[in-house]
Tab-separated table of C-alpha atoms in Angstrom:
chain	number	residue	atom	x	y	z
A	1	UNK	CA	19.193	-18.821	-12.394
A	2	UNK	CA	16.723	-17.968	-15.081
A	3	UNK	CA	16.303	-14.297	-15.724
A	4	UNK	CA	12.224	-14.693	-16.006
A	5	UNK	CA	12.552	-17.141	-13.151
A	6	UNK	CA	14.323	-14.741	-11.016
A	7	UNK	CA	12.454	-12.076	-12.357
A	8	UNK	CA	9.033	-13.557	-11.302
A	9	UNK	CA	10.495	-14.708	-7.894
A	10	UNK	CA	11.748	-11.085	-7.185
A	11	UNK	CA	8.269	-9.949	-8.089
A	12	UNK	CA	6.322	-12.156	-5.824
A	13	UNK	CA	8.952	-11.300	-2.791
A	14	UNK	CA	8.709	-7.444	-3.455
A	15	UNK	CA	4.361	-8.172	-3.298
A	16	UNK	CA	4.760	-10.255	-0.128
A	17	UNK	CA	6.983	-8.168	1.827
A	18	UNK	CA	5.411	-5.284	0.869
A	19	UNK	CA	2.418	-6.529	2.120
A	20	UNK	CA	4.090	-7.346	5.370
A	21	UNK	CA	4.836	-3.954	5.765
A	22	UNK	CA	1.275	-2.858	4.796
A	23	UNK	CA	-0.155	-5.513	7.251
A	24	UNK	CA	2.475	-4.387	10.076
A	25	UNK	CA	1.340	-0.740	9.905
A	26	UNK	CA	-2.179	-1.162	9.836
A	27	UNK	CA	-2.031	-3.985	12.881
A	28	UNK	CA	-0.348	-1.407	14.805
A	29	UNK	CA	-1.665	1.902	13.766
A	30	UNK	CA	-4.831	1.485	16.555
A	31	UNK	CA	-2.531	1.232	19.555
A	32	UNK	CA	-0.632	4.917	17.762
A	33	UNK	CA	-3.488	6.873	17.031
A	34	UNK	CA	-6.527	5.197	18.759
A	35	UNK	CA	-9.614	5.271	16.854
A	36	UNK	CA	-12.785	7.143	17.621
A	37	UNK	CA	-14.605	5.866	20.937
A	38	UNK	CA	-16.914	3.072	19.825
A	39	UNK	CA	-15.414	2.445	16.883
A	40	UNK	CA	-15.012	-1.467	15.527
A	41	UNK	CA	-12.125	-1.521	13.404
A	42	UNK	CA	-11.777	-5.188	13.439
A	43	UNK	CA	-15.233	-5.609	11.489
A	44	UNK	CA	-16.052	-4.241	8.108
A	45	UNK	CA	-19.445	-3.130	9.354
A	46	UNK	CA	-17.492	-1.802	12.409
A	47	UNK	CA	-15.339	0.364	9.620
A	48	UNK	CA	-18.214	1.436	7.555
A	49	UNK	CA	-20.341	2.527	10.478
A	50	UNK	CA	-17.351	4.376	12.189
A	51	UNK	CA	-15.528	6.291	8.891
A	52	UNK	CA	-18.177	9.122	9.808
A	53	UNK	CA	-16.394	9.805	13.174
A	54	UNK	CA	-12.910	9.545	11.995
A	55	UNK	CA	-10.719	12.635	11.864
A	56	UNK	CA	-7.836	13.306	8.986
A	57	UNK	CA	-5.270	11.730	11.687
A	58	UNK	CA	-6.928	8.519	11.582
A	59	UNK	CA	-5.951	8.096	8.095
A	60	UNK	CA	-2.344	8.959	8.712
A	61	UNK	CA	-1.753	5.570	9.348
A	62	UNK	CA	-3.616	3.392	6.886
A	63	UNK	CA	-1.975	5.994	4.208
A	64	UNK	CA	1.881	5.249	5.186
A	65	UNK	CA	0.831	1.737	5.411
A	66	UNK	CA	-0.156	2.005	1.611
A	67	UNK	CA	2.909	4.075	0.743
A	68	UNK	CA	5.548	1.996	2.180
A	69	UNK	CA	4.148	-1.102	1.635
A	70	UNK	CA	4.728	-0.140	-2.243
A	71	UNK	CA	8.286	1.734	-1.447
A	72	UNK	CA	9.305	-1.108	-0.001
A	73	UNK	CA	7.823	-3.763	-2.386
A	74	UNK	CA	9.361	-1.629	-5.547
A	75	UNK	CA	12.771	-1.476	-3.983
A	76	UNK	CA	12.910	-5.017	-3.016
A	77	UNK	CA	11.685	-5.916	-6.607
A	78	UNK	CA	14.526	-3.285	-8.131
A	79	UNK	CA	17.262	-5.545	-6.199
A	80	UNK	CA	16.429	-8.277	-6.725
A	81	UNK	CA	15.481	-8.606	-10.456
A	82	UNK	CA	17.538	-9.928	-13.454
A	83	UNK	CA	16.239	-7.082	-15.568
A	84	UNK	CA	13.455	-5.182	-16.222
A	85	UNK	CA	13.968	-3.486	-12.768
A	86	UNK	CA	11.570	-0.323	-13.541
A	87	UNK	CA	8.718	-2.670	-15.316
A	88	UNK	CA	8.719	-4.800	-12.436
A	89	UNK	CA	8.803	-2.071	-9.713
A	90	UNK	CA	5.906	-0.454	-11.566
A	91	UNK	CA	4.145	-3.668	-11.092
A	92	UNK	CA	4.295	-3.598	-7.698
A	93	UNK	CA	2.482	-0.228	-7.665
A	94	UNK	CA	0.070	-1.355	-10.221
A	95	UNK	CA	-0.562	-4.420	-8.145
A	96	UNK	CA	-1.199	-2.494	-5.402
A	97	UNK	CA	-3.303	0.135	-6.528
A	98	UNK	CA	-5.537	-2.403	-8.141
A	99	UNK	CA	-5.857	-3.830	-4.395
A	100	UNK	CA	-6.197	0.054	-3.195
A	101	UNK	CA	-9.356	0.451	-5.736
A	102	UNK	CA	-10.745	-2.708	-4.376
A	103	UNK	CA	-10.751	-1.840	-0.707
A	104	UNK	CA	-12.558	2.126	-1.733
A	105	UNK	CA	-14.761	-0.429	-3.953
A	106	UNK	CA	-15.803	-2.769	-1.181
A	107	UNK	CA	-15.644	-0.545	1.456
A	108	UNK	CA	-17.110	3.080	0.786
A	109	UNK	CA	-17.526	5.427	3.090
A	110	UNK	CA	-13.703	6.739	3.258
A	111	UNK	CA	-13.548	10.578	2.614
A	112	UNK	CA	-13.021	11.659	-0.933
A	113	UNK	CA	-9.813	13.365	0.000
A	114	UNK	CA	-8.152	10.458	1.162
A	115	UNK	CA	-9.416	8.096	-1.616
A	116	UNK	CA	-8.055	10.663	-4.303
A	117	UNK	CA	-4.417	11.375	-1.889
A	118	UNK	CA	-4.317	7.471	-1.461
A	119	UNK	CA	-4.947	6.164	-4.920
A	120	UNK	CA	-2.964	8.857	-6.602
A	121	UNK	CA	0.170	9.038	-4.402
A	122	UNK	CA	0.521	5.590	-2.603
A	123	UNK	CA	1.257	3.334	-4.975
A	124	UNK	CA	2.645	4.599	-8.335
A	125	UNK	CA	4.808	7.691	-7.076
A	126	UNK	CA	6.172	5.138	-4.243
A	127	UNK	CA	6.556	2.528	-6.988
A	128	UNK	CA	8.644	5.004	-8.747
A	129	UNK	CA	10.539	6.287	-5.536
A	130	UNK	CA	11.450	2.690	-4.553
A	131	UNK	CA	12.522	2.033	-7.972
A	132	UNK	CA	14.859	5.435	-7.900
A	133	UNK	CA	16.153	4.883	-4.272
A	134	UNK	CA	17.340	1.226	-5.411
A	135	UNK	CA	19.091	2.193	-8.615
């Protein structure tokens, strides 16, 4: 096969099963740590309204979702590509990231701990740790 062809293709699985993971977490981090009573966390307003009665437990979840959404996305990436494996394993954490600064973007109200933990140790330290565990 093409090296950019496989490269590309080995980018796009590492973003899609990474975001699998992501998606798996976060559907089943409400039935691990329930959220606050009253809480809608299947609405954005739901979210916004409730982030003032959630405790640092509730973003356990949501964080490892983040964080091993991009481990897993960077190591898939690593094992799969012709070349470039640390470029493209970066990507993945860039790519996720930029998705990370769009949720704090479009949905504020998170606590400035958790924005700063998420956006600074989610996705390009677990980009780099995927990378390092695939090698």
């Amino acid at each position: 096969m093409n090296p950019i062809l496989k490269n590309i293709l080995a980018a796009v699985v590492g973003i899609v099963i990474g975001s699998l993971v992501n998606f798996g977490i976060i559907s089943i981090s409400g039935s691990i740590i329930p959220p606050p009573e009253g809480v809608d966390m299947t609405t954005t307003e739901g979210l916004k309204e409730g982030m003032k009665l959630m405790q640092p437990k509730h973003f356990i979840l949501p964080f490892l979702a983040h964080a091993l959404g991009v481990l897993v996305g960077a190591f898939i990436v690593t094992k799969l590509a012709a070349s470039y494996h640390f470029r493209l394993a970066i990507f993945i954490g860039v790519w996720f990231l930029l998705g990370g600064i769009a949720a704090v973007t479009m949905m504020p109200g998170a606590p400035i701990w958790f924005i700063a933990l998420d956006l600074l140790v989610a996705y390009l330290p677990m980009a780099w740790l995927g990378h390092k565990l695939a090698s």
